[in-house]
Short mmCIF file of C-alpha atoms in Angstrom, two decimals:
data_model
loop_
_atom_site.label_atom_id
_atom_site.label_comp_id
_atom_site.label_asym_id
_atom_site.label_seq_id
_atom_site.Cartn_x
_atom_site.Cartn_y
_atom_site.Cartn_z
CA ASN A 1 4.09 -20.43 21.98
CA GLY A 2 0.47 -20.22 21.08
CA GLU A 3 0.85 -17.35 18.68
CA ALA A 4 -0.98 -17.36 15.37
CA LEU A 5 -0.81 -14.93 12.47
CA LEU A 6 -4.09 -13.42 11.55
CA PRO A 7 -3.95 -11.70 8.19
CA LEU A 8 -6.14 -8.60 8.03
CA GLU A 9 -7.45 -7.52 4.71
CA PRO A 10 -8.21 -3.96 3.83
CA LEU A 11 -11.80 -2.73 4.53
CA PRO A 12 -14.32 -3.55 1.71
CA MET A 13 -14.30 -0.68 -0.71
CA ALA A 14 -17.99 0.01 -1.22
CA THR A 15 -18.99 -0.22 2.34
CA GLU A 16 -16.77 0.04 5.34
CA SER A 17 -14.04 2.09 3.53
CA VAL A 18 -16.58 4.73 2.45
CA GLU A 19 -18.24 4.64 5.93
CA LEU A 20 -14.82 5.16 7.68
CA PHE A 21 -13.98 8.04 5.31
CA CYS A 22 -17.33 9.76 5.92
CA MET A 23 -17.17 9.23 9.78
CA ARG A 24 -13.65 10.72 9.84
CA ALA A 25 -14.59 13.52 7.44
CA LYS A 26 -17.61 14.48 9.66
CA ALA A 27 -15.23 14.71 12.58
CA GLN A 28 -13.19 17.31 10.64
CA ARG A 29 -16.17 19.12 9.20
CA PRO A 30 -19.47 18.40 10.93
CA ASP A 31 -21.47 19.43 7.83
CA PHE A 32 -19.91 16.83 5.65
CA VAL A 33 -22.42 14.59 4.03
CA LEU A 34 -22.03 11.89 1.42
CA THR A 35 -24.05 13.01 -1.59
CA GLU A 36 -24.63 11.94 -5.17
CA ALA A 37 -22.37 14.74 -6.18
CA ASN A 38 -19.31 13.56 -4.11
CA ARG A 39 -19.99 9.88 -3.84
CA SER A 40 -17.87 8.89 -6.85
CA ALA A 41 -14.88 10.97 -5.68
CA VAL A 42 -15.09 9.40 -2.15
CA ALA A 43 -15.29 5.95 -3.68
CA GLU A 44 -12.28 6.65 -5.92
CA ILE A 45 -10.27 7.96 -2.93
CA VAL A 46 -10.76 4.85 -0.86
CA ARG A 47 -10.03 2.73 -3.95
CA LEU A 48 -6.72 4.56 -4.41
CA LEU A 49 -5.91 4.06 -0.87
CA ASP A 50 -6.53 0.28 -1.10
CA GLY A 51 -9.16 0.46 1.70
CA LEU A 52 -6.30 0.85 4.31
CA PRO A 53 -7.79 2.45 7.46
CA LEU A 54 -4.80 4.57 8.33
CA ALA A 55 -4.59 6.06 4.81
CA ILE A 56 -8.37 6.68 4.76
CA GLU A 57 -8.21 8.45 8.14
CA LEU A 58 -5.35 10.65 6.99
CA ALA A 59 -7.17 11.52 3.76
CA ALA A 60 -10.36 12.34 5.58
CA ALA A 61 -8.51 14.70 7.89
CA ARG A 62 -7.94 16.93 4.76
CA ILE A 63 -11.77 17.41 4.28
CA ALA A 64 -11.55 20.39 6.58
CA VAL A 65 -9.76 22.25 3.77
CA LEU A 66 -10.46 20.20 0.54
CA PRO A 67 -13.70 18.86 -0.90
CA PRO A 68 -13.51 15.22 -2.01
CA SER A 69 -13.05 16.14 -5.75
CA LYS A 70 -10.00 18.31 -5.00
CA LEU A 71 -8.58 15.81 -2.52
CA LEU A 72 -8.76 13.10 -5.18
CA GLY A 73 -6.82 15.33 -7.54
CA ARG A 74 -4.10 15.80 -5.01
CA LEU A 75 -3.62 12.13 -4.25
CA ARG A 76 -1.11 11.87 -6.96
CA ASP A 77 1.29 13.15 -4.23
CA ARG A 78 -0.17 10.80 -1.64
CA PHE A 79 2.80 11.02 0.74
CA ARG A 80 2.57 14.78 1.04
CA ILE A 81 -1.23 15.01 1.17
CA LEU A 82 -1.55 12.19 3.70
CA ALA A 83 0.50 13.96 6.37
CA GLY A 84 -0.11 16.07 9.36
CA ALA A 85 -2.69 14.18 11.42
CA HIS A 86 -2.72 15.14 15.07
CA GLY A 87 -2.80 12.75 18.05
CA ILE A 88 -1.29 9.73 16.22
CA ALA A 89 1.98 7.89 17.22
CA ALA A 90 4.96 9.46 15.44
CA ARG A 91 5.52 6.43 13.18
CA GLN A 92 1.81 6.77 12.04
CA ALA A 93 1.63 10.60 11.66
CA THR A 94 1.95 10.30 7.90
CA LEU A 95 1.61 7.53 5.46
CA ARG A 96 5.24 7.93 4.55
CA ASP A 97 6.29 7.62 8.21
CA THR A 98 4.40 4.42 8.63
CA ILE A 99 6.02 2.90 5.56
CA ASP A 100 9.38 4.30 6.52
CA TRP A 101 8.98 2.60 9.90
CA SER A 102 8.24 -0.75 8.28
CA TRP A 103 11.15 -0.33 5.80
CA SER A 104 13.54 0.41 8.63
CA LEU A 105 12.73 -2.99 10.10
CA LEU A 106 13.62 -4.84 6.95
CA THR A 107 17.04 -6.55 6.27
CA PRO A 108 19.03 -5.16 3.39
CA TRP A 109 17.94 -8.03 1.07
CA GLU A 110 14.31 -7.46 2.00
CA GLN A 111 14.61 -3.79 1.25
CA ALA A 112 16.31 -4.60 -2.11
CA ALA A 113 13.59 -7.18 -3.00
CA LEU A 114 10.78 -4.94 -2.07
CA ALA A 115 12.23 -2.09 -4.14
CA GLN A 116 12.70 -4.38 -7.12
CA CYS A 117 9.19 -5.84 -6.69
CA SER A 118 7.83 -2.38 -7.59
CA VAL A 119 8.47 -2.99 -11.30
CA PHE A 120 5.64 -5.49 -11.34
CA GLU A 121 2.22 -4.26 -12.14
CA GLY A 122 -0.90 -6.35 -11.59
CA GLY A 123 0.86 -9.08 -9.59
CA PHE A 124 3.64 -11.61 -10.14
CA THR A 125 4.37 -15.26 -9.36
CA LEU A 126 7.18 -16.63 -7.37
CA VAL A 127 8.87 -17.80 -10.64
CA ALA A 128 8.74 -14.23 -11.90
CA ALA A 129 10.23 -12.84 -8.77
CA GLU A 130 13.08 -15.42 -8.91
CA ASP A 131 13.72 -14.47 -12.49
CA VAL A 132 13.67 -10.67 -11.92
CA LEU A 133 15.02 -10.08 -8.40
CA ASP A 134 18.80 -9.62 -8.11
CA LEU A 135 20.09 -9.93 -4.61
CA GLY A 136 23.56 -11.12 -5.71
CA HIS A 137 25.21 -8.03 -4.39
CA LEU A 138 24.14 -9.09 -0.87
CA PRO A 139 26.27 -12.10 0.02
CA ALA A 140 24.23 -12.95 3.14
CA ALA A 141 20.90 -12.87 1.21
CA PRO A 142 18.82 -15.99 1.44
CA PRO A 143 17.06 -17.45 -1.66
CA VAL A 144 14.35 -15.24 -3.23
CA LEU A 145 11.75 -17.75 -2.04
CA ASP A 146 12.58 -16.96 1.58
CA VAL A 147 12.69 -13.16 0.95
CA VAL A 148 9.30 -13.10 -0.73
CA GLN A 149 7.92 -15.24 2.19
CA ALA A 150 9.38 -12.73 4.64
CA LEU A 151 7.81 -9.80 2.83
CA VAL A 152 4.47 -11.56 2.84
CA ASP A 153 4.79 -12.32 6.53
CA LYS A 154 5.49 -8.60 7.11
CA SER A 155 2.42 -7.64 5.09
CA LEU A 156 4.49 -5.74 2.57
CA LEU A 157 3.50 -8.19 -0.19
CA ARG A 158 0.05 -9.52 -0.46
CA THR A 159 -0.77 -13.15 -1.52
CA LEU A 160 -3.55 -13.07 -4.02
CA ALA A 161 -5.51 -16.19 -4.56
CA PRO A 162 -5.98 -17.19 -8.18
CA ALA A 163 -9.73 -17.58 -7.61
CA GLU A 164 -10.03 -13.89 -6.97
CA HIS A 165 -8.31 -12.92 -10.21
CA VAL A 166 -9.48 -15.30 -12.88
CA ARG A 167 -7.68 -13.49 -15.66
CA TYR A 168 -4.59 -15.33 -14.64
CA ASP A 169 -4.63 -19.00 -15.45
CA LEU A 170 -2.53 -20.03 -12.43
CA GLU A 171 -2.64 -22.85 -9.92
CA GLU A 172 -0.39 -21.05 -7.56
CA PRO A 173 -0.75 -17.84 -5.66
CA TYR A 174 0.65 -14.59 -7.06
CA PHE A 175 1.79 -11.59 -5.25
CA GLY A 176 0.95 -7.90 -5.35
CA MET A 177 1.58 -4.75 -3.41
CA TYR A 178 -0.73 -2.06 -2.08
CA VAL A 179 -0.59 1.04 -4.27
CA SER A 180 1.00 3.19 -1.54
CA VAL A 181 3.69 0.52 -0.73
CA ARG A 182 4.41 -0.02 -4.50
CA GLU A 183 4.89 3.82 -5.03
CA TYR A 184 7.14 4.00 -1.93
CA ALA A 185 9.29 0.94 -3.11
CA ARG A 186 9.49 2.47 -6.60
CA GLN A 187 10.86 5.67 -5.16
CA LYS A 188 13.45 3.64 -3.21
CA LEU A 189 14.35 1.78 -6.42
CA GLN A 190 14.74 4.98 -8.33
CA ALA A 191 16.86 6.45 -5.51
CA SER A 192 19.11 3.41 -5.67
CA GLY A 193 19.86 4.12 -9.28
CA THR A 194 18.91 0.69 -10.41
CA ASP A 195 16.86 0.21 -13.49
CA PHE A 196 14.98 -3.09 -13.75
CA GLU A 197 12.50 -2.03 -16.48
#
């Protein structure tokens, strides 16, 4: 059919992510300027948001009422602070709405697997996922391999190449989650009453 998947990576942290934040902040507050005093807070904000453009835009919209240092402190509750942007499609009005929309498109076994993957910190291999994920309560669930592949295809899990992370002595890819997706999935896991830790 001529279609091809083109994986898009987040914006580079030190350059485009900071530039996007500053451009969107200036739209909210025309006097906003990146200075030596706020540079580290802005850099940490975009790092915590994984360089994801929607999250950066939603955060920058708060510059009208919060300086970067205060915004950074409030990112602990990212789903509340990254809400309320105007002129955005309903499913993208908040970071939570965007992830909710993606979650609603998942099969029950993909939802269960994504929630359970939130217990991993710093990445995991397919073997680790096969050892930890429990989809036995879902009789129609395919093998964990297929579920992990589906979550990668839907950009809810990231494939991290070993060359990028030399602390792992692996010849195979390992998987990780964006911080916001992991926090969301962890909340779903806690709400399910399942404890995998």
